[in-house]
CSV table of C-alpha atoms and ligand atoms in Angstrom, one decimal:
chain,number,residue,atom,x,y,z
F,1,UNK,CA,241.0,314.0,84.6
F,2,UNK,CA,238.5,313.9,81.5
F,3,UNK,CA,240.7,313.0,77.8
F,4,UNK,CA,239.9,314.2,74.8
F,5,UNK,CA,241.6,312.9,72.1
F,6,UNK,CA,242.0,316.1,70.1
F,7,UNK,CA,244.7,317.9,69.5
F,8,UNK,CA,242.9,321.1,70.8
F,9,UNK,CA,242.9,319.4,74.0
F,10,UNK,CA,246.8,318.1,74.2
F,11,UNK,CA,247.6,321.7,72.7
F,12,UNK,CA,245.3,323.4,75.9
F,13,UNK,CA,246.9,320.8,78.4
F,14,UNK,CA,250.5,321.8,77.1
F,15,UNK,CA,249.7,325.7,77.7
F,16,UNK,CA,248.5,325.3,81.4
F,17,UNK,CA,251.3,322.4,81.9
F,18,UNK,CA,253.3,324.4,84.6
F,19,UNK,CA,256.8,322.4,82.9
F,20,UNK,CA,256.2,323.4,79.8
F,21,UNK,CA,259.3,325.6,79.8
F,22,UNK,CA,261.3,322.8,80.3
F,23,UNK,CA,260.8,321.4,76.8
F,24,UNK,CA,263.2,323.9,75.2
F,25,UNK,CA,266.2,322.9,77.0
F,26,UNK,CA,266.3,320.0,75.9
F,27,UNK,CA,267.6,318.9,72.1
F,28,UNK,CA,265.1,316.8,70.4
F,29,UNK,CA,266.4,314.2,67.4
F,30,UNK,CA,265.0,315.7,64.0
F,31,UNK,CA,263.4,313.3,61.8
F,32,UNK,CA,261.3,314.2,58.1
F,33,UNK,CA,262.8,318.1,59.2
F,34,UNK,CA,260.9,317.9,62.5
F,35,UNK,CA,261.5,317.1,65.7
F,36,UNK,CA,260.8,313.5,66.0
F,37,UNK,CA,258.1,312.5,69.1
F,38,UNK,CA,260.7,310.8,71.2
F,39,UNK,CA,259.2,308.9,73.8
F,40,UNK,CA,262.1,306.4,74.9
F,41,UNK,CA,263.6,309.0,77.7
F,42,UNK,CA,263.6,305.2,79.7
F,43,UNK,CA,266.6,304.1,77.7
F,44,UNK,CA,268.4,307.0,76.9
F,45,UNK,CA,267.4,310.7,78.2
F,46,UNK,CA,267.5,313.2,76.1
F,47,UNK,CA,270.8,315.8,76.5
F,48,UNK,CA,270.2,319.0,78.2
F,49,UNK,CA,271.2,322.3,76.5
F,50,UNK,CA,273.2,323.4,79.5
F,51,UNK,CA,275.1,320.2,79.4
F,52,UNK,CA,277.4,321.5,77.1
F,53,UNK,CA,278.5,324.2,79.1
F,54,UNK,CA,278.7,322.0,82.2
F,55,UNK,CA,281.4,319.6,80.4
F,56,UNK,CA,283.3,322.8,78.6
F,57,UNK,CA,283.8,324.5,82.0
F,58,UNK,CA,285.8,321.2,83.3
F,59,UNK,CA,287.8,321.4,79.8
F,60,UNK,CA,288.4,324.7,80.1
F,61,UNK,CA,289.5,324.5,83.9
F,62,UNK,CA,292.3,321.3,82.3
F,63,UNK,CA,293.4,323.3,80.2
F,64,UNK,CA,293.6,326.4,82.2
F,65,UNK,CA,295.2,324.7,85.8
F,66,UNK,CA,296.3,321.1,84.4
F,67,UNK,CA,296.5,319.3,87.9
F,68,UNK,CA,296.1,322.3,89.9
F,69,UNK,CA,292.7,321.8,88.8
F,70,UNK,CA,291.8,319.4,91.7
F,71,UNK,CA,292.1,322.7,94.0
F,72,UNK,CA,291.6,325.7,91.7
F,73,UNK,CA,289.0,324.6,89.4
F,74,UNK,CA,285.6,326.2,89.5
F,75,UNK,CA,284.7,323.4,91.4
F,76,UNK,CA,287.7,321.6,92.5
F,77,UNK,CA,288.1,318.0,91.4
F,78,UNK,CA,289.2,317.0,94.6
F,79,UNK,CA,285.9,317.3,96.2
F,80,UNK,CA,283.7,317.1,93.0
F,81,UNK,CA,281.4,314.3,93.5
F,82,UNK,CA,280.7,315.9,97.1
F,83,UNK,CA,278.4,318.1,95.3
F,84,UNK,CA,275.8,315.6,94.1
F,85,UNK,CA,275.2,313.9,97.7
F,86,UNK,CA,271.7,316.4,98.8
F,87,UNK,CA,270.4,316.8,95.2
F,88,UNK,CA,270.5,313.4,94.1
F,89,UNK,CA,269.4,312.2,98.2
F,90,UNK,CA,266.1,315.0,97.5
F,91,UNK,CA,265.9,312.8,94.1
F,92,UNK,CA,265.5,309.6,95.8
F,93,UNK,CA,264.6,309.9,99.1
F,94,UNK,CA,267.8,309.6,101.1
F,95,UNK,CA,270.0,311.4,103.5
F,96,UNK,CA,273.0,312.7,101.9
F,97,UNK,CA,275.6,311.1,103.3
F,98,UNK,CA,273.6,307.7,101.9
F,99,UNK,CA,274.4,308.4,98.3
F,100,UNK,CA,277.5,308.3,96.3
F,101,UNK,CA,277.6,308.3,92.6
F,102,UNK,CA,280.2,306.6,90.9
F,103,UNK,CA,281.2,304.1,88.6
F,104,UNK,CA,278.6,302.5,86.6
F,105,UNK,CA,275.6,300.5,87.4
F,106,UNK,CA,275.9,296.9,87.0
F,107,UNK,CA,279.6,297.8,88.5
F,108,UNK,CA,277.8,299.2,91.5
F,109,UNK,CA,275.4,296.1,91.9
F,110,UNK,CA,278.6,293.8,92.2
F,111,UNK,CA,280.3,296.3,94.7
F,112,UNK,CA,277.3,296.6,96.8
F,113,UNK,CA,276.3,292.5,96.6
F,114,UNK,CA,280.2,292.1,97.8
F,115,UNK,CA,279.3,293.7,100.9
F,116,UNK,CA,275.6,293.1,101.4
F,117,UNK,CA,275.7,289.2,99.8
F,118,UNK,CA,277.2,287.5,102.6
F,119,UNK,CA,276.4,283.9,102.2
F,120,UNK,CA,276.3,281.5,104.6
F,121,UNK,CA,275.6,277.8,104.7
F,122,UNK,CA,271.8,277.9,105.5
F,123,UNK,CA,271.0,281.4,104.2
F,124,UNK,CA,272.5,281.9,100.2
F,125,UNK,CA,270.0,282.5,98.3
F,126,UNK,CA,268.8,285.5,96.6
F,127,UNK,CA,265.1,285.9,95.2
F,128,UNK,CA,264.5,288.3,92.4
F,129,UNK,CA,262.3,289.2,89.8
F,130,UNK,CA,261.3,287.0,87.0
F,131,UNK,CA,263.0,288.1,83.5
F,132,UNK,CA,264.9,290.7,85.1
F,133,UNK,CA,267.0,292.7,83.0
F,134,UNK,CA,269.7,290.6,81.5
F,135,UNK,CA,272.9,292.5,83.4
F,136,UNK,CA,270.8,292.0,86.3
F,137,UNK,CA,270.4,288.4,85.8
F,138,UNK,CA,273.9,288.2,84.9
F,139,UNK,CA,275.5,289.4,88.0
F,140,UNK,CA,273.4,287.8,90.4
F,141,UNK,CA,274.2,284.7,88.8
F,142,UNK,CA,278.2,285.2,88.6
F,143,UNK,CA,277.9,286.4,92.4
F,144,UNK,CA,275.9,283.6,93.6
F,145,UNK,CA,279.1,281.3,91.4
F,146,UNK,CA,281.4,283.3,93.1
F,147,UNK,CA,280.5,282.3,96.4
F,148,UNK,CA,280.3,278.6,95.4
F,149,UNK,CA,276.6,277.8,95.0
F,150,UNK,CA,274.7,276.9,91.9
F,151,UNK,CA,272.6,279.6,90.7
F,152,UNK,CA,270.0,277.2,89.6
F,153,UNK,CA,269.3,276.5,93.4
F,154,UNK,CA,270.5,279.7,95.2
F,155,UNK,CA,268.7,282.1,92.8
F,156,UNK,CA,264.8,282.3,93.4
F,157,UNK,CA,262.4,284.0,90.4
F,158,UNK,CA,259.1,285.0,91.1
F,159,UNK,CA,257.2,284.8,88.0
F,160,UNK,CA,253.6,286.7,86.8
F,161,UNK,CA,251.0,283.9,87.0
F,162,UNK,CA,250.2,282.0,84.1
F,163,UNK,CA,249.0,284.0,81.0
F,164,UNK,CA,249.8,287.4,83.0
F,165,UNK,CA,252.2,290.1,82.1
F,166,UNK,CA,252.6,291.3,85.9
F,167,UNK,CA,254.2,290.0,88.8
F,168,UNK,CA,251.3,289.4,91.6
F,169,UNK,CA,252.5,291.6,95.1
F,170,UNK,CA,251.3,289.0,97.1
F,171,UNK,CA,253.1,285.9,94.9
F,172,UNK,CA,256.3,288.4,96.0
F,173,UNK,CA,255.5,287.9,99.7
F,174,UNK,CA,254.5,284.7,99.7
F,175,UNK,CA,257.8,283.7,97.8
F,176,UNK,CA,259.5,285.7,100.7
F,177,UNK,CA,257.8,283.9,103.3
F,178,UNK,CA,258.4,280.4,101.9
F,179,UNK,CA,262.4,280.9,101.8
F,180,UNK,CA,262.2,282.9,105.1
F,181,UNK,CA,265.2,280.7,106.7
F,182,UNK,CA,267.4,280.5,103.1
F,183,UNK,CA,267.1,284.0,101.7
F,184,UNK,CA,270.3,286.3,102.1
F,185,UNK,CA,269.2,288.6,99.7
F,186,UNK,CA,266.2,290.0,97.7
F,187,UNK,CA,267.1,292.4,95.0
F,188,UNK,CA,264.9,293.6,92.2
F,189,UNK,CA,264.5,296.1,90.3
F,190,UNK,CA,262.3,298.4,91.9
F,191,UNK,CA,260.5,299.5,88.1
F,192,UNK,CA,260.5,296.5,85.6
F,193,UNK,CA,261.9,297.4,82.4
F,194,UNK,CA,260.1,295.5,80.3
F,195,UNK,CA,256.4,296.2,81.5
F,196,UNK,CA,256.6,298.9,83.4
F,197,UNK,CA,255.4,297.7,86.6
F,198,UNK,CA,256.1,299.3,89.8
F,199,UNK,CA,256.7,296.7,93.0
F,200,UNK,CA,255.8,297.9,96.0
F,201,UNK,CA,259.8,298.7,97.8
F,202,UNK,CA,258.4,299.3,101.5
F,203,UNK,CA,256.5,296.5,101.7
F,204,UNK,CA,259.2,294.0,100.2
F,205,UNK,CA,262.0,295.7,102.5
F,206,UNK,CA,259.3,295.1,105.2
F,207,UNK,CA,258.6,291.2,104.4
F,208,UNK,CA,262.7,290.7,103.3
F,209,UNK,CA,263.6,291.9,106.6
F,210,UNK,CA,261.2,290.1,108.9
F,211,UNK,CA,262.9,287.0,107.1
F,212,UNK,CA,266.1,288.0,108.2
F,213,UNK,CA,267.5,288.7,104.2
F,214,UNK,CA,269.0,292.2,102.8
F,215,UNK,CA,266.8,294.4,100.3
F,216,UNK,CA,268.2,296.1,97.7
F,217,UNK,CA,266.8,297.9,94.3
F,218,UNK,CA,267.9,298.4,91.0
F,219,UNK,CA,266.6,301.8,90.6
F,220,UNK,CA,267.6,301.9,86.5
F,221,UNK,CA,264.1,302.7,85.6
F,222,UNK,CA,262.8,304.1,88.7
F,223,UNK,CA,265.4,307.0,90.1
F,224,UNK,CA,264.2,310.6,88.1
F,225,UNK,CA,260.9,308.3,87.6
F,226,UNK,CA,258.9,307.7,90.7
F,227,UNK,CA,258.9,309.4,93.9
F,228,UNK,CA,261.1,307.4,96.0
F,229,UNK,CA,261.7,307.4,99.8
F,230,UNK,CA,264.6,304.9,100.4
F,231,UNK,CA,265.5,305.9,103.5
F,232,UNK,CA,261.9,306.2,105.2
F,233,UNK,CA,261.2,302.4,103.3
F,234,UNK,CA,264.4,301.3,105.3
F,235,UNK,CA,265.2,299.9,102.0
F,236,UNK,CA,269.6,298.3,102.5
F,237,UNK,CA,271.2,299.5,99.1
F,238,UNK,CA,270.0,300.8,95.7
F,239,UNK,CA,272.2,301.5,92.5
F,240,UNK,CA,271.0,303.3,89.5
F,241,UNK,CA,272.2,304.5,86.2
F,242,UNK,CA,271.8,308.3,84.9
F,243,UNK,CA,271.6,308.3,81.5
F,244,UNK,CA,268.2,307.1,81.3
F,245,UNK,CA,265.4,309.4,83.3
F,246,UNK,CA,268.2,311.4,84.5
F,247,UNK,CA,269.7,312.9,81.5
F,248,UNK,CA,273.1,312.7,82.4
F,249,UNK,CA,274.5,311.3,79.0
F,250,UNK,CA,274.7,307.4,77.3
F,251,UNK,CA,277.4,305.5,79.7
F,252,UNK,CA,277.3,308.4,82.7
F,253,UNK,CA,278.0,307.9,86.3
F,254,UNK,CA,275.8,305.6,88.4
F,255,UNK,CA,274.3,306.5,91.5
F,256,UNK,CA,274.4,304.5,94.7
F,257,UNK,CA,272.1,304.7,97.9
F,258,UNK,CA,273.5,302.6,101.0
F,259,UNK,CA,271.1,303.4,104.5
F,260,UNK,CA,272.5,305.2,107.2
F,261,UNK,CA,271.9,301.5,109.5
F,262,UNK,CA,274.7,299.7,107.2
F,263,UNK,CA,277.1,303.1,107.3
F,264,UNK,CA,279.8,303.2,109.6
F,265,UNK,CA,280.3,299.6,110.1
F,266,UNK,CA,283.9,298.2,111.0
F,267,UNK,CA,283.0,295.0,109.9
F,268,UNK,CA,281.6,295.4,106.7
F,269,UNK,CA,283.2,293.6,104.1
F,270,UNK,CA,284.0,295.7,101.0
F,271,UNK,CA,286.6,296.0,98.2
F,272,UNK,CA,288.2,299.5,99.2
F,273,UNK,CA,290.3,302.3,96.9
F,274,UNK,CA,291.7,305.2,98.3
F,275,UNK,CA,288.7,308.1,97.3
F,276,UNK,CA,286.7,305.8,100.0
F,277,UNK,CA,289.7,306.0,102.7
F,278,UNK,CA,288.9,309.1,105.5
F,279,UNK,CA,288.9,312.1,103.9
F,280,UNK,CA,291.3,314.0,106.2
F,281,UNK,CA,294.2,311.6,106.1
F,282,UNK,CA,293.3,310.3,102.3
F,283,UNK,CA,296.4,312.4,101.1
F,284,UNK,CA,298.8,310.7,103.7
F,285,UNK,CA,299.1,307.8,101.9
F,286,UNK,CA,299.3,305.3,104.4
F,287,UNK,CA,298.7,301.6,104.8
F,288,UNK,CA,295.8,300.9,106.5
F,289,UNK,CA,292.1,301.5,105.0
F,290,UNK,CA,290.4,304.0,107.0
F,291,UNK,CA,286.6,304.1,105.2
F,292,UNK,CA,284.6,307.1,105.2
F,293,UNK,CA,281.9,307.6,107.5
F,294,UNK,CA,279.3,308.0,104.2
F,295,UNK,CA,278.1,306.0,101.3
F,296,UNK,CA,281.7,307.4,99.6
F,297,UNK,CA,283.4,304.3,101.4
F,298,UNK,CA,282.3,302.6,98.7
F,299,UNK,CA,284.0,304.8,96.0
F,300,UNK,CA,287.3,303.7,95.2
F,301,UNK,CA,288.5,305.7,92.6
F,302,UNK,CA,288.3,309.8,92.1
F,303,UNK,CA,286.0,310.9,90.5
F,304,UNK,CA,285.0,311.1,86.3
F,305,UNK,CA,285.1,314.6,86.3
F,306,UNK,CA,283.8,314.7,82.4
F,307,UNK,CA,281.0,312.5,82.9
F,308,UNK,CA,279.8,313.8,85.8
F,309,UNK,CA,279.6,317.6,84.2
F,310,UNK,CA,277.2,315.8,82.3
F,311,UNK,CA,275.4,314.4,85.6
F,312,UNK,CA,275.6,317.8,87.3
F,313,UNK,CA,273.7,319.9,84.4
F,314,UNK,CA,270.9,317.1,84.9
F,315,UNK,CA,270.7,317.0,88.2
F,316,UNK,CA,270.7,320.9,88.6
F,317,UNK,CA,267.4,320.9,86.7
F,318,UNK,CA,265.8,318.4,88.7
F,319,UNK,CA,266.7,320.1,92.2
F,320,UNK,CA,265.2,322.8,90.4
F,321,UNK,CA,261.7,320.7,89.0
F,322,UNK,CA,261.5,318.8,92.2
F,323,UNK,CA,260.1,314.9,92.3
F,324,UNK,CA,256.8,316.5,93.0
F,325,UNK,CA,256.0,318.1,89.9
F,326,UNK,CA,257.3,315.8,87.7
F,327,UNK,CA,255.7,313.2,89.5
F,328,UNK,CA,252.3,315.2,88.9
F,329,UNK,CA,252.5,315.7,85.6
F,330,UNK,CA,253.7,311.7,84.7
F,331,UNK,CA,250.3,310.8,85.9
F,332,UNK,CA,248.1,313.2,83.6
F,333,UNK,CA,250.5,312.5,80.3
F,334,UNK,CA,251.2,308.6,80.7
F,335,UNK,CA,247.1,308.5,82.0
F,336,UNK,CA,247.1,310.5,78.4
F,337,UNK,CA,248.5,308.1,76.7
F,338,UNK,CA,246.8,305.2,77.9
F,339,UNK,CA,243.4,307.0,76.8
F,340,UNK,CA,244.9,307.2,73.9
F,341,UNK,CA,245.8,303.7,73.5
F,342,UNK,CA,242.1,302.7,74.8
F,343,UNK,CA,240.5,305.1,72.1
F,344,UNK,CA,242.4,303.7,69.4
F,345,UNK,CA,241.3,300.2,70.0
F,346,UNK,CA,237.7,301.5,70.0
F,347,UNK,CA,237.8,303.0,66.6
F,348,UNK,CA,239.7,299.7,65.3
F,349,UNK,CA,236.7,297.5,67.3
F,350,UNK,CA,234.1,300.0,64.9
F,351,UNK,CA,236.1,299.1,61.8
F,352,UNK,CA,235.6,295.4,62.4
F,353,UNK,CA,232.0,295.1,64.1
F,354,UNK,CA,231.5,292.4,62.0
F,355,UNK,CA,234.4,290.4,64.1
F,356,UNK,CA,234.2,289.4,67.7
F,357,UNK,CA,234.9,291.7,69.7
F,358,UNK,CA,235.0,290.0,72.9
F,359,UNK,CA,238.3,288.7,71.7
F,360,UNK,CA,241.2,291.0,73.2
F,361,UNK,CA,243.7,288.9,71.2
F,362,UNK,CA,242.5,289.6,67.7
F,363,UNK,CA,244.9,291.3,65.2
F,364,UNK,CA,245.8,295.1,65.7
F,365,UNK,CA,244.4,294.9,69.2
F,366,UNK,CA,247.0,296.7,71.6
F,367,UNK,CA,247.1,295.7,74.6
F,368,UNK,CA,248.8,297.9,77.6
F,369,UNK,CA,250.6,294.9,79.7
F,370,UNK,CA,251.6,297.9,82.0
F,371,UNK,CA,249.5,298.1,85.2
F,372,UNK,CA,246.4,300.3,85.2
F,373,UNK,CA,246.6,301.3,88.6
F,374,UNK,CA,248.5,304.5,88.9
F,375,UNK,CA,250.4,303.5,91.8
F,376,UNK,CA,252.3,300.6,90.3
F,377,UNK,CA,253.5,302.2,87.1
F,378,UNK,CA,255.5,305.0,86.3
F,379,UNK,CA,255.5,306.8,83.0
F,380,UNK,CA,256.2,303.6,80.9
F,381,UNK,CA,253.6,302.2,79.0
F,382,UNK,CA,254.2,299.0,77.1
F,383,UNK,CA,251.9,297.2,74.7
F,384,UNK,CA,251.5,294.3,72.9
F,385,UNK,CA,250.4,295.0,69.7
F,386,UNK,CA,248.5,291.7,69.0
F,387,UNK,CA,249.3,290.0,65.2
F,388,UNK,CA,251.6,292.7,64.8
F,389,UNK,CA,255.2,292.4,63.8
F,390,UNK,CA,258.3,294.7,63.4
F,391,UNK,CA,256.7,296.2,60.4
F,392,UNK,CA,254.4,298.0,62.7
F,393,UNK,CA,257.9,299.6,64.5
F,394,UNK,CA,259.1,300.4,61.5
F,395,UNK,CA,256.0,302.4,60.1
F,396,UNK,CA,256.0,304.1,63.5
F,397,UNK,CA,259.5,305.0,62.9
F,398,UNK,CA,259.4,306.2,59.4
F,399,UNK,CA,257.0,308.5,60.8
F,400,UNK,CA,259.0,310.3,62.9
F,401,UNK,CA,258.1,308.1,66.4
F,402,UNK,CA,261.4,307.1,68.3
F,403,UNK,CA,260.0,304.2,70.9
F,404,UNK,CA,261.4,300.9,71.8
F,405,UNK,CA,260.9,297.6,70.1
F,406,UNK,CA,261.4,294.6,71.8
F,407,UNK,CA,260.3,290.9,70.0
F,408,UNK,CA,258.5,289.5,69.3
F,409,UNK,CA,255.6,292.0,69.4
F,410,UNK,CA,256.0,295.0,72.6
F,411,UNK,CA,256.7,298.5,72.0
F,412,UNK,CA,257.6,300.7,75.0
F,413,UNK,CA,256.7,303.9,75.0
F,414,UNK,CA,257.7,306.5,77.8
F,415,UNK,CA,256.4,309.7,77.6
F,416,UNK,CA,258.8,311.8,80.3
F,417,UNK,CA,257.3,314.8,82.2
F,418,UNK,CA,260.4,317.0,82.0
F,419,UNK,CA,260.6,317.4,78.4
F,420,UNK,CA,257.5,315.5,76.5
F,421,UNK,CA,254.2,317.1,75.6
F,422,UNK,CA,250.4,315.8,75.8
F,423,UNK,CA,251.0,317.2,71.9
F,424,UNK,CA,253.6,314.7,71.5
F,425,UNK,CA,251.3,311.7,72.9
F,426,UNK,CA,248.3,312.9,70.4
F,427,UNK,CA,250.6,312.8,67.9
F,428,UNK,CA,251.9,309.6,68.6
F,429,UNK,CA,248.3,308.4,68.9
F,430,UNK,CA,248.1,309.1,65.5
F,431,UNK,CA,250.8,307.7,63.9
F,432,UNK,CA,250.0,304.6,65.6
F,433,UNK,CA,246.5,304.7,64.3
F,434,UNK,CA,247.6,305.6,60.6
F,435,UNK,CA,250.5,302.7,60.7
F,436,UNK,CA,247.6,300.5,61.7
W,1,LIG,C1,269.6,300.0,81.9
W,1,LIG,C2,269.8,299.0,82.9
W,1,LIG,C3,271.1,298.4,83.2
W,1,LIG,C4,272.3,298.8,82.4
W,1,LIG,O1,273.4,298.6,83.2
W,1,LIG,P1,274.8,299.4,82.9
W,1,LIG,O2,275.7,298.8,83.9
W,1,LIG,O3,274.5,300.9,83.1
W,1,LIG,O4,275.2,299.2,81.5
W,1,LIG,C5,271.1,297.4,84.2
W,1,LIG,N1,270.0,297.0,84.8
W,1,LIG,C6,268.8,297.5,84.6
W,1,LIG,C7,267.6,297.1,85.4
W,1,LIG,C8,268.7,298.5,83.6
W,1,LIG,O5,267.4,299.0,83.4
């Protein structure tokens, strides 16, 4: 696709953009009396109109039937969660009876690692990402305690290369290979949140299981994001949270995928509750855990009715959208953005031809540390604004830009297909080159 870095051109791309009706359900922040160009939909989504409606029905159904509402709500409690299992599998690739959303996600990543980090004496350790996101980091670390080892030994980073932002693929398999006979797990998070990148899930599930070890994925930044296909990837277990691409509110219900080859296991360890006991002899109330033939033997408690009216509004709209398009339209608007970025350090290059412009590091330079290659990013950009400080952020945001700062000197920026505009990333594009 040929840029231009008018606004003629975003305001053409936004008229033949075949989502552009989407942008109107969603509530934008105002800021200066307009609506501000919010472009961190990575670390909170922006609410949905209908979500209102979605949570009022379930207060409205309390009120009306109290505890009678578990049978004679518009949709019963009782079964409530049942009714995300296809949607949210079409979202990620699954079958439905792989997915259960519940709790929250760093919750879920425990819950999962209880029954798919089984550590033995030769095989403990876990290999992961590099600077992965600090909960992350975190609960692998008090898991890999839990069981008795020192996380300093049992916990494996792979790190991007010297003076690289990225994590090299093949570093990932090599790392793999080279702990093929002490590796129990590998679990990363399938989108990193600080640069973007996308790893490459089939072929670490491939590599992790030809060494014997689990895979599993945090989806945070990935699930509503990319276009996933768990179950074909064989990938073990994924978790994910919904308030980021998925709209479904700040704290909402996480999602969890567990493959159809680790369902239905007698042995699997797990900590049980009784909304993962069998279905038909749940009410009984008997001793005796009896788990569901489905992901939902990991649930253990019923469901959050509130927050997942908030869940269902969003994921109504993308069973609607589909993966696809979204997935189409990330590539032209993020690809959009990164012309922008490109064109930007051009003009700045022209205002200083006098200095060296063979130096990528000079001040004001921005440089994308997300990957260029369309397949390994999703539609996260993040830059490095070179000699640049939070003064920069804070111009940005005085202008009306809502991004993401993170020290000493990367802004995120995450332009989402569902409700941003080629209109918003020219006018972001400005702003950037004013505060400059
Ligand atoms: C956002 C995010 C989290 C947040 O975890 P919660 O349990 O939802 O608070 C964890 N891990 C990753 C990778 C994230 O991006």
């Amino acid at each position: 696709m040929k840029y231009e870095n008018t606004l003629e051109f975003a305001k053409q791309q936004d008229i033949i953009d075949p989502l552009k009706g989407y942008r109107s359900k969603f509530y934008f922040p105002m800021m200066h009396g307009r609506e501000a160009v919010y472009l961190t939909g990575n670390s909170l989504g922006l609410q949905p109109k209908a979500t209102q409606d979605y949570v009022l029905n379930e207060l409205e159904d309390w009120a009306t039937f109290g505890v009678e509402g578990h049978f004679h709500a518009r949709k019963p409690w009782l079964s409530y969660h049942e009714q995300f299992a296809e949607p949210v599998a079409k979202i990620v690739g699954a079958k439905p009876d792989e997915i259960v959303v519940m709790n929250q996600l760093t919750v879920n990543l425990h819950l999962l690692m209880v029954s798919f980090y089984r550590p033995s004496k030769v095989r403990y350790k876990i290999l992961c990402e590099a600077k992965a996101f600090p909960s992350d980091q975190y609960a692998l670390e008090s898991q890999v305690k839990f069981h008795g080892y020192d996380p300093k030994d049992a916990i494996i980073e792979v790190a991007p290369r010297e003076g690289e932002y990225c994590i090299r693929h093949e570093d990932i398999l090599e790392a793999i290979e080279k702990n093929k006979n002490s590796i129990a797990l590998i679990m990363i998070g399938g989108v990193n949140y600080y640069n973007g990148q996308v790893f490459d899930m089939k072929a670490i599930t491939e590599a992790g299981h030809k060494a014997g070890a689990i895979v599993g994925f945090d989806l945070a930044h990935a699930a509503g994001n990319l276009k996933l296909q768990l179950h074909n990837w064989n990938v073990d277990f994924a978790c994910w949270c919904t308030y980021k691409y998925l709209n479904s509110g700040p704290g909402s219900v996480g999602g969890v995928f567990i493959h159809q080859h680790n369902l239905n296991k007698p042995d699997t360890a797990r900590f049980a509750g009784w909304w993962g006991h069998d279905k038909a002899s749940r009410f009984k109330m008997e001793k005796s855990f009896v788990p569901m033939p489905t992901a939902e033997a990991w649930q253990m408690s019923n469901a959050p009715v509130l927050s997942m009216a908030a869940h269902s509004a969003a994921v109504d709209m993308f069973d609607e959208v589909g993966m696809d398009a979204l997935v189409t339209k990330a590539e032209m608007l993020t690809g959009y953005l990164e012309f922008i970025i490109d064109e930007i350090n051009k003009t700045q290059d022209s205002i200083r031809k006098t200095q060296d412009t063979s130096d990528k590091k000079q001040d004001g330079f921005l440089e994308i540390i997300t990957p260029r290659d369309k397949k390994q990013r999703g539609c996260q950009i993040s830059i490095v604004a070179h000699g640049r400080g939070k003064d920069l952020f804070n111009k940005l945001t005085q202008a009306g830009v809502i991004a993401d700062w993170r020290e000493p000197n990367v802004i995120r920026c995450a332009p989402v297909p569902l409700y941003n505009s080629f209109e918003d990333v020219f006018r972001f594009g400005e702003i950037l080159k004013s505060a400059l």
